[in-house]
PDB file of C-alpha atoms in Angstrom:
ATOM      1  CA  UNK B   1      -4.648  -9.964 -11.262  1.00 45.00           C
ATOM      2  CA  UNK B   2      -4.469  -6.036 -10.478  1.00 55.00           C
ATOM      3  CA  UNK B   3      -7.200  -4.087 -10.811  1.00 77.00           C
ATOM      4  CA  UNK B   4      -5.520  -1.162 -12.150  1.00 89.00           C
ATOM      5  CA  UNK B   5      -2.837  -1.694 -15.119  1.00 92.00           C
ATOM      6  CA  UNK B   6      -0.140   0.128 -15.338  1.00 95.00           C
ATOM      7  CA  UNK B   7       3.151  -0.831 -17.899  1.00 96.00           C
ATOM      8  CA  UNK B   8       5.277  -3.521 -16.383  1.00 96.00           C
ATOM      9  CA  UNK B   9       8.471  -1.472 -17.225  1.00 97.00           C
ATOM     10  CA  UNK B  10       9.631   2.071 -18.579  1.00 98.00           C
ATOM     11  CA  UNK B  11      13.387   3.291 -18.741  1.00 96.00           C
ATOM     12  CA  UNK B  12      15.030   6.716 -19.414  1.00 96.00           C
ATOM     13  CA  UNK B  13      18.508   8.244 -19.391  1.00 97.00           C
ATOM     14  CA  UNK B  14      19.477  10.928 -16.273  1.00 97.00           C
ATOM     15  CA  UNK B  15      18.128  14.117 -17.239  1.00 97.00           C
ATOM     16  CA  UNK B  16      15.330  13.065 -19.689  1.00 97.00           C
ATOM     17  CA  UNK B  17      11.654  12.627 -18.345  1.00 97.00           C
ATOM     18  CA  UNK B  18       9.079   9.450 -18.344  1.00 97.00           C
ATOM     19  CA  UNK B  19       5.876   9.031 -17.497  1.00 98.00           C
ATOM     20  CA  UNK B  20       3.981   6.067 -16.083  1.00 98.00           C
ATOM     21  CA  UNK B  21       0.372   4.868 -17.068  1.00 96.00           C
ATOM     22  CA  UNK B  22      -1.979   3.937 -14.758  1.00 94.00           C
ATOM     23  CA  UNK B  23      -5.690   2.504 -16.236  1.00 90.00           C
ATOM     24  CA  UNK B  24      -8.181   1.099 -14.234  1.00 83.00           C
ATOM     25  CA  UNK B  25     -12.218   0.789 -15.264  1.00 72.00           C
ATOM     26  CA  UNK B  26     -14.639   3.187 -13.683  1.00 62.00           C
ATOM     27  CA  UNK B  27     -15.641   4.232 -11.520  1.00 55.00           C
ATOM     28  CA  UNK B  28     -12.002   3.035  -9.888  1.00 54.00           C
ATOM     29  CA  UNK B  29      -9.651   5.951 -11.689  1.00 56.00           C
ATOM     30  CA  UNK B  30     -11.822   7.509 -13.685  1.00 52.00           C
ATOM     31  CA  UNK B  31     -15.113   8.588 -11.066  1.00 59.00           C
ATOM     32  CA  UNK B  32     -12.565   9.548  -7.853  1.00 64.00           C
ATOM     33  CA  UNK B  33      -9.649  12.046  -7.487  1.00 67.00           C
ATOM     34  CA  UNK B  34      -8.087  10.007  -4.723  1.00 84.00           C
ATOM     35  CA  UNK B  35      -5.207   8.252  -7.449  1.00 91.00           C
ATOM     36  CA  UNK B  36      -2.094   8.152  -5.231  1.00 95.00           C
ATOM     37  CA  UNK B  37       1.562   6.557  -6.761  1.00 97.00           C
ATOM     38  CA  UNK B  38       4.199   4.756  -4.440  1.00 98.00           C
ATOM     39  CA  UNK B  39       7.941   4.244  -4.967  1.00 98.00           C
ATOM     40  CA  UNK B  40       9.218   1.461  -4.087  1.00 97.00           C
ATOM     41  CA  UNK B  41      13.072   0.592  -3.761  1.00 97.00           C
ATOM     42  CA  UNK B  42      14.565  -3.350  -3.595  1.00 94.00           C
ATOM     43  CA  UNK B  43      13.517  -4.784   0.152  1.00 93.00           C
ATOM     44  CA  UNK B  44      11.921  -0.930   1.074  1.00 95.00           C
ATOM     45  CA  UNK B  45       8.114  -0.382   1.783  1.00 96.00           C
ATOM     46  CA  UNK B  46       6.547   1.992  -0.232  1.00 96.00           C
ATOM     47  CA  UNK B  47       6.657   5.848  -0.155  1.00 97.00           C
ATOM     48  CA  UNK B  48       4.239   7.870  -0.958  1.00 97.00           C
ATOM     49  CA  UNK B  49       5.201  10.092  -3.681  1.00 98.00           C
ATOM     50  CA  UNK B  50       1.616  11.707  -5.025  1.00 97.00           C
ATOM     51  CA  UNK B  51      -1.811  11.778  -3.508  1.00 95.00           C
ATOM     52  CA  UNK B  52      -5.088  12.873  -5.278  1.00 92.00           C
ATOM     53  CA  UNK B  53      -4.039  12.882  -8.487  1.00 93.00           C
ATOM     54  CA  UNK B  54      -1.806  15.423  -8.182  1.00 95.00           C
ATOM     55  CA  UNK B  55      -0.364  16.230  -5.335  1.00 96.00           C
ATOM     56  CA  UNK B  56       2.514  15.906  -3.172  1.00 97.00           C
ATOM     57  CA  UNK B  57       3.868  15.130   0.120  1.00 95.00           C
ATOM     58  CA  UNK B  58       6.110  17.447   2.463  1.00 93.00           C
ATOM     59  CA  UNK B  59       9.790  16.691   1.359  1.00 94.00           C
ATOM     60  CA  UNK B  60       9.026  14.752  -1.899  1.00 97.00           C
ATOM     61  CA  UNK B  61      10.874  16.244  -5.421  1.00 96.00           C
ATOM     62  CA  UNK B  62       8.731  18.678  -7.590  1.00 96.00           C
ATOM     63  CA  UNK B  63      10.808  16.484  -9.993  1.00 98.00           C
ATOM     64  CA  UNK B  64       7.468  14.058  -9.505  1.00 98.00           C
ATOM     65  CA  UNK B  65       3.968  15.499 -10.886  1.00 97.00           C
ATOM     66  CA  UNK B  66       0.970  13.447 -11.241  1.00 96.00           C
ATOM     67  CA  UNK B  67      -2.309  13.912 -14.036  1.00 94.00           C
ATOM     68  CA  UNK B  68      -5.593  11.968 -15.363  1.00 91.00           C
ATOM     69  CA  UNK B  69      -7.957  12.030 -18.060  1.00 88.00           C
ATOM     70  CA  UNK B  70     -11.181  10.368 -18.210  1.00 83.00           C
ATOM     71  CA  UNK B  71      -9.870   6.778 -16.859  1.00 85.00           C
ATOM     72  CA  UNK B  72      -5.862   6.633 -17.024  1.00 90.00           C
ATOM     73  CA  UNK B  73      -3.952   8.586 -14.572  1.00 93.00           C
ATOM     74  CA  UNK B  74       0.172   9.283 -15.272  1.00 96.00           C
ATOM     75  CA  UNK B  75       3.251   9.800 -12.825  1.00 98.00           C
ATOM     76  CA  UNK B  76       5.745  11.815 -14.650  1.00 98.00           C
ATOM     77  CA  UNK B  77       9.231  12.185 -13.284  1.00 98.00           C
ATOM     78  CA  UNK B  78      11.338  14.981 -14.970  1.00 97.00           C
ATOM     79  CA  UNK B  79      14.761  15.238 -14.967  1.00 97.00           C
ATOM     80  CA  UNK B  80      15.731  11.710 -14.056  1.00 97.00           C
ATOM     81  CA  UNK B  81      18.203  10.410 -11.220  1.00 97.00           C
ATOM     82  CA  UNK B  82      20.003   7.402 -10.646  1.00 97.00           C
ATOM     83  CA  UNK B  83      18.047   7.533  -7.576  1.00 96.00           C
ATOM     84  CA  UNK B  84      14.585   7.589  -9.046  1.00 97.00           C
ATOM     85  CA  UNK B  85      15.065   3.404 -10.296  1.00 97.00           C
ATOM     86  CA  UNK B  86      12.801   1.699  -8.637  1.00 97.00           C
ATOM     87  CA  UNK B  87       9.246   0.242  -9.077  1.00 97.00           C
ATOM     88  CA  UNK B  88       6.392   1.909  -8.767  1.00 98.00           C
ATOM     89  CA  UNK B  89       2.749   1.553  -8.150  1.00 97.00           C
ATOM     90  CA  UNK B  90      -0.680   3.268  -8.524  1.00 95.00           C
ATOM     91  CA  UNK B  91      -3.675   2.974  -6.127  1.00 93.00           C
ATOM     92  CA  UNK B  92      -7.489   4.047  -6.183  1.00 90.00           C
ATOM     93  CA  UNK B  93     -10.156   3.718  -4.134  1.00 81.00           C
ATOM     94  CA  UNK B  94     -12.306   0.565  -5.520  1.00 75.00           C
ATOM     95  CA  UNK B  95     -15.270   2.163  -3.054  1.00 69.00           C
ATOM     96  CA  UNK B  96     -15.170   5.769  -1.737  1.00 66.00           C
ATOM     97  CA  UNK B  97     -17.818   4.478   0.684  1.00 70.00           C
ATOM     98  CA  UNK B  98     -16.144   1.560   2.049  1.00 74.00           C
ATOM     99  CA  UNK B  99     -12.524   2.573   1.467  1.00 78.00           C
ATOM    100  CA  UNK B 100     -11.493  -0.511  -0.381  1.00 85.00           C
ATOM    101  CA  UNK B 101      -8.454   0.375  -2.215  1.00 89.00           C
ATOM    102  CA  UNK B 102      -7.005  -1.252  -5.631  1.00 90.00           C
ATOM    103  CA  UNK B 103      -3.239  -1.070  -6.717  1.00 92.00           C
ATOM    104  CA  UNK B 104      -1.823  -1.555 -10.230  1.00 93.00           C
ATOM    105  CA  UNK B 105       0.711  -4.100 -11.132  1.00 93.00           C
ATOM    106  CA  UNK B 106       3.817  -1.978 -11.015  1.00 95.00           C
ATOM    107  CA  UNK B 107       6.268  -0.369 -13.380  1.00 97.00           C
ATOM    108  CA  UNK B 108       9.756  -1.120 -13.044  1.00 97.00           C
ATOM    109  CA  UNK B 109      11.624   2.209 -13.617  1.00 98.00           C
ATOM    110  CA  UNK B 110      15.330   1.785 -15.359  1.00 97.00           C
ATOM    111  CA  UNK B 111      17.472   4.700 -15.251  1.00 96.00           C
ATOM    112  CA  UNK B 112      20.133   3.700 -18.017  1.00 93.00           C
TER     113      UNK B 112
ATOM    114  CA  UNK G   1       9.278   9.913  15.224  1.00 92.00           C
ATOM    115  CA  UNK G   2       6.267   8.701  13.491  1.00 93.00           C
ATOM    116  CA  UNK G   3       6.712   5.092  12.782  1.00 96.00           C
ATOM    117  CA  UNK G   4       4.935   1.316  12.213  1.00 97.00           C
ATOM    118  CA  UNK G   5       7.373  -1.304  13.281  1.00 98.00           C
ATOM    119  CA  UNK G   6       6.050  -4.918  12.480  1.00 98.00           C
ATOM    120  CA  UNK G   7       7.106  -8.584  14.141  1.00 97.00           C
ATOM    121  CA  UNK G   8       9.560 -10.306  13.052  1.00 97.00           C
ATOM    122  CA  UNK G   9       9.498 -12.725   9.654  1.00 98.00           C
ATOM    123  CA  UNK G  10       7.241 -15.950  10.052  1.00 98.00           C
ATOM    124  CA  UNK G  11       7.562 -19.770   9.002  1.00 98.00           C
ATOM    125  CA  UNK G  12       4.891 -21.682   8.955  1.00 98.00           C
ATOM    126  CA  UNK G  13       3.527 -25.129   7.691  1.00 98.00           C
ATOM    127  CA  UNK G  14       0.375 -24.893   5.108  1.00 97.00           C
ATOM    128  CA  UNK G  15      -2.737 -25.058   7.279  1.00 97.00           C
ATOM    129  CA  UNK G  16      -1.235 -23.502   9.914  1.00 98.00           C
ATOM    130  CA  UNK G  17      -2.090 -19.603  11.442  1.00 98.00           C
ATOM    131  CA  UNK G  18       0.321 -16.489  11.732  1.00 98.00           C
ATOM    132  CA  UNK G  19      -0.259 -13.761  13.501  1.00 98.00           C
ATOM    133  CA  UNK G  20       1.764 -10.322  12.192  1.00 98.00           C
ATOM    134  CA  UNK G  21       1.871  -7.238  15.117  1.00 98.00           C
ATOM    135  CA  UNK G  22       2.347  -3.262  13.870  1.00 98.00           C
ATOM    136  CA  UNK G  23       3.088  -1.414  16.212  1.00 98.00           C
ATOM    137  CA  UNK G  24       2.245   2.324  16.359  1.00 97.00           C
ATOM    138  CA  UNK G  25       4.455   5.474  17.619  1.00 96.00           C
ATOM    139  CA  UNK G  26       4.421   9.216  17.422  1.00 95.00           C
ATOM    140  CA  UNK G  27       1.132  10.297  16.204  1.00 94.00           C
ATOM    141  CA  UNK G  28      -2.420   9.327  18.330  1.00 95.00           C
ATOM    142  CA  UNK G  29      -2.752   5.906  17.249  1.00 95.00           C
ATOM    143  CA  UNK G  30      -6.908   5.774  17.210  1.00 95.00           C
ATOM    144  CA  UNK G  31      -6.503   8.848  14.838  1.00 94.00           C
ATOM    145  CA  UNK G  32      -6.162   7.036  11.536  1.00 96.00           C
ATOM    146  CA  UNK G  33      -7.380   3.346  10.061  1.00 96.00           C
ATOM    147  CA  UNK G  34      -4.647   0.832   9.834  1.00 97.00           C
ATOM    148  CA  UNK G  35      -4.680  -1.259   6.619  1.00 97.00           C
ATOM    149  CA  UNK G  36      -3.127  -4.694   6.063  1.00 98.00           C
ATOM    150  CA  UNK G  37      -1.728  -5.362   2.032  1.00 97.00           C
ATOM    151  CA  UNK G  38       0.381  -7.927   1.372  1.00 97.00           C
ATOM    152  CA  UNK G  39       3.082  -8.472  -1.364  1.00 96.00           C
ATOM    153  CA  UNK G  40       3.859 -11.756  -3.133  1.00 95.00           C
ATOM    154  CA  UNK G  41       7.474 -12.112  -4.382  1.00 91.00           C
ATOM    155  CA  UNK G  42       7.266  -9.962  -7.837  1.00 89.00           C
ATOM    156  CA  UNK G  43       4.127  -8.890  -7.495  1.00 91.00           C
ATOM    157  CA  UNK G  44       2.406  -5.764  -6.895  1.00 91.00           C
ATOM    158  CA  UNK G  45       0.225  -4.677  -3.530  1.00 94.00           C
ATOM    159  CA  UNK G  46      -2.454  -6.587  -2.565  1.00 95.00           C
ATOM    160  CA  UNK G  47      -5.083  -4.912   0.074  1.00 94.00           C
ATOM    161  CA  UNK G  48      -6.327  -7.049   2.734  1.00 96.00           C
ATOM    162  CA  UNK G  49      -8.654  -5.086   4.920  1.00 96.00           C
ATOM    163  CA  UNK G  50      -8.661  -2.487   6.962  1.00 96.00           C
ATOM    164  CA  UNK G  51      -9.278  -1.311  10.923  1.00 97.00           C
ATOM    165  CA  UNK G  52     -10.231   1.848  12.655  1.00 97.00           C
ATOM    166  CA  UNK G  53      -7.934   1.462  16.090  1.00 97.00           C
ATOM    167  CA  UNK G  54     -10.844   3.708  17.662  1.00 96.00           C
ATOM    168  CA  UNK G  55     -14.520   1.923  16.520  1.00 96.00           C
ATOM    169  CA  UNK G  56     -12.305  -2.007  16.211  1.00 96.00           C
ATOM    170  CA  UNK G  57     -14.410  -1.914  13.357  1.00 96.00           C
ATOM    171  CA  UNK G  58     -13.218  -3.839  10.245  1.00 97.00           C
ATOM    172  CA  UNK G  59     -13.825  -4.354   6.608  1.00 95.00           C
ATOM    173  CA  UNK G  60     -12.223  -7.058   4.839  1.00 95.00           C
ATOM    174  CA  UNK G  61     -11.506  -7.776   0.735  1.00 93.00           C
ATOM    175  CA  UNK G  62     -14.003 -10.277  -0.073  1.00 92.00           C
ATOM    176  CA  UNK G  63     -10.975 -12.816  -1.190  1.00 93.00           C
ATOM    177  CA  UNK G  64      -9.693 -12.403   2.774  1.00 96.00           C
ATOM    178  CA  UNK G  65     -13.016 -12.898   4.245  1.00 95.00           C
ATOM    179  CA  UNK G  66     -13.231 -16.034   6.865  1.00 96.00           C
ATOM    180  CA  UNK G  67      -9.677 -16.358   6.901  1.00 97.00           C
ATOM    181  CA  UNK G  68      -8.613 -12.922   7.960  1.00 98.00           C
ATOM    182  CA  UNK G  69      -9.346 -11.366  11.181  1.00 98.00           C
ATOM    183  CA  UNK G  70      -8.270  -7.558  12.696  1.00 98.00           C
ATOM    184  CA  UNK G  71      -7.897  -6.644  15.956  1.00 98.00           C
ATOM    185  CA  UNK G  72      -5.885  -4.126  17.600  1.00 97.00           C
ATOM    186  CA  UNK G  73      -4.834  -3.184  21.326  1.00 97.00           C
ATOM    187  CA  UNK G  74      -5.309   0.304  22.165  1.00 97.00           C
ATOM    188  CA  UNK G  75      -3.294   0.689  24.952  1.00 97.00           C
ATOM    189  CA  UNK G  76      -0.240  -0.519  23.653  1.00 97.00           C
ATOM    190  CA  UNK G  77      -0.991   1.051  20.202  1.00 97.00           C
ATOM    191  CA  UNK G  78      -0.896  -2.298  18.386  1.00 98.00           C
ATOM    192  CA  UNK G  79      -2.975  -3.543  15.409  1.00 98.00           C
ATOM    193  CA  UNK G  80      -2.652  -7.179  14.498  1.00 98.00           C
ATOM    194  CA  UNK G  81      -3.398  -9.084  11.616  1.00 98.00           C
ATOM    195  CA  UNK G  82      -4.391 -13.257  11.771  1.00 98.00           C
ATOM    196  CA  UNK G  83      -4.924 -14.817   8.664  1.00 98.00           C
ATOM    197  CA  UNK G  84      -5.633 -18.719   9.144  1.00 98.00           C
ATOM    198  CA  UNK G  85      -5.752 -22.038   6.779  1.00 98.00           C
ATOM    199  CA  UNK G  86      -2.177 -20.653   5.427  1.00 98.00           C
ATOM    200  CA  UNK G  87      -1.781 -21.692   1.768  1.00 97.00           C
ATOM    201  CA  UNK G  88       2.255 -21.761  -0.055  1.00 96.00           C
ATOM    202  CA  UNK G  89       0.558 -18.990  -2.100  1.00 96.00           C
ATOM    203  CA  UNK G  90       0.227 -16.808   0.998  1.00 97.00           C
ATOM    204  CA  UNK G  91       4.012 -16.393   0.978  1.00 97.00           C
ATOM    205  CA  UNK G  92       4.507 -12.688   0.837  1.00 98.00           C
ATOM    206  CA  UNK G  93       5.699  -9.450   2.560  1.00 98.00           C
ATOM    207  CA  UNK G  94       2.902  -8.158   4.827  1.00 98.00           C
ATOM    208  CA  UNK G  95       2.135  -4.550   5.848  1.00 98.00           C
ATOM    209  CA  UNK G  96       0.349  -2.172   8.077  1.00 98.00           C
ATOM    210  CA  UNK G  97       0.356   1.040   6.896  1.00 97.00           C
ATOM    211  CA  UNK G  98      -1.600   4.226   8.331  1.00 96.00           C
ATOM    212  CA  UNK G  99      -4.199   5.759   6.100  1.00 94.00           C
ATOM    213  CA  UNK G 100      -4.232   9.336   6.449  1.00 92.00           C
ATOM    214  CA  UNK G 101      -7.448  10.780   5.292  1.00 88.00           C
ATOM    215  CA  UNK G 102      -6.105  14.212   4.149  1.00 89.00           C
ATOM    216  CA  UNK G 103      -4.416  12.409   1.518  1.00 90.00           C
ATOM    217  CA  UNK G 104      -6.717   9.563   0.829  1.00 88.00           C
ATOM    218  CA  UNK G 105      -3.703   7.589   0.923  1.00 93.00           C
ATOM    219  CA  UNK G 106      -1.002   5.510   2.939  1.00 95.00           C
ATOM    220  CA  UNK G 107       2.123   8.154   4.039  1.00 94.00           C
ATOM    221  CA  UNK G 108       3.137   5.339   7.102  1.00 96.00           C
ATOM    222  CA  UNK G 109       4.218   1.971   6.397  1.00 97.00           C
ATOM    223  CA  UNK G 110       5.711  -0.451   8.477  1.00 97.00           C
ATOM    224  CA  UNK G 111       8.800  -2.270   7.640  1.00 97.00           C
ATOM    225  CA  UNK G 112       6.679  -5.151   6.189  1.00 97.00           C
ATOM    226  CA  UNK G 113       7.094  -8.997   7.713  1.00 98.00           C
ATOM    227  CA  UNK G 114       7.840 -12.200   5.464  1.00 98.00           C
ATOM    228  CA  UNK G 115       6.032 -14.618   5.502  1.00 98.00           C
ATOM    229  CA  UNK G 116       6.601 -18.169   4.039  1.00 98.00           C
ATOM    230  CA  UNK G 117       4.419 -21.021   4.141  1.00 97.00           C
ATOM    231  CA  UNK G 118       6.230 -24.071   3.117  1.00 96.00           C
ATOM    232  CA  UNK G 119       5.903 -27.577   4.414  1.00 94.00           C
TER     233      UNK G 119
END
């Protein structure tokens, strides 16, 4: 079982925008602003698409933005692509101090 | 290019030992901690443990512990990852991925290696 839950699926037509849940208890998501989201396509290893809450890499879409309040972060993804189906996962540091790390479940994005 | 490439995929019998190679290129290798997660079929990530390439130190997930071990090989810029007493639940995708600490996250991963323990 995940630490941190996030919706098992979410779905949204090209154009429109969706956002992902992510929940975990504190101090996992709600104490730390280290929340970072992965995409991940069939047979691919993750990407990294937003770090510390709410930032992102060099070369990833400002199409992706990330948030949180109190214990529940959210990846939003605006304007949706065929390209942007795929699953994706949250992570938090379960220990700043030893650098254990939690990930959610996974939400499997549909682009209809 | 900055890159983890991982050994090939595994079979093994239940009770048996595997032993999964990520190999580092590009960037200084002892820079940044190498963590192992694993991925069941359908599942989400699973963290395993982690290893700084400079110290060798190591810190496992408490489910891992005993049956896990770390290591890496600094002059070929290789971190390995053992895990012993193989159960058919231990079937999975495993990964090394690089933890880069101005992100407080994981912008490397390797390819990922299969695993499957079946007798």
């Amino acid at each position: 079982q995940s630490a941190l839950t996030q919706p098992a699926s979410v779905s949204g037509s090209p154009g429109q925008s969706i956002t992902i849940s992510c929940t975990g208890p504190s101090p996992d998501v709600g104490n730390y602003k280290f929340v970072s989201w992965y995409q991940q396509h069939p047979g691919k290893a993750p990407k990294l698409m937003i770090y510390d809450v709410s930032y992102r890499p060099s070369g990833v879409s400002n199409r992706f933005s990330g948030s949180k309040s109190g214990n529940t972060a959210s990846l939003t993804i605006s304007g949706l692509q065929a390209e942007d189906e795929a699953d994706y996962y949250c992570s938090s540091y379960a220990s700043s101090s030893t650098l254990n790390v939690v990930f959610g479940g996974g939400t499997k994005l549909t682009v209809l | 290019q900055v890159q983890l490439v991982q050994s090939g995929a595994e079979v093994k019998k239940p009770g048996a030992s595997v032993k999964v190679s990520c190999k580092a290129s590009g960037y200084t290798f002892t820079d940044y901690y190498i963590y192992w997660v694993r991925q069941a079929p359908g599942q989400g990530p699973e963290w395993m443990g982690w290893i700084n390439p400079n110290s060798g130190g190591t810190n496992y997930a408490q489910k891992f512990q005993g049956r896990v071990t770390m290591t890496r090989d600094t002059s070929i810029t290789t971190a390995y990852m053992e895990l012993s007493r193989l159960r058919s639940d231990d079937t999975a995708v495993y990964y090394c991925a690089s933890h880069n600490p101005v992100y407080n996250a994981f912008d490397i991963w390797g390819q990922g290696t299969m695993v499957t323990v079946s007798s």
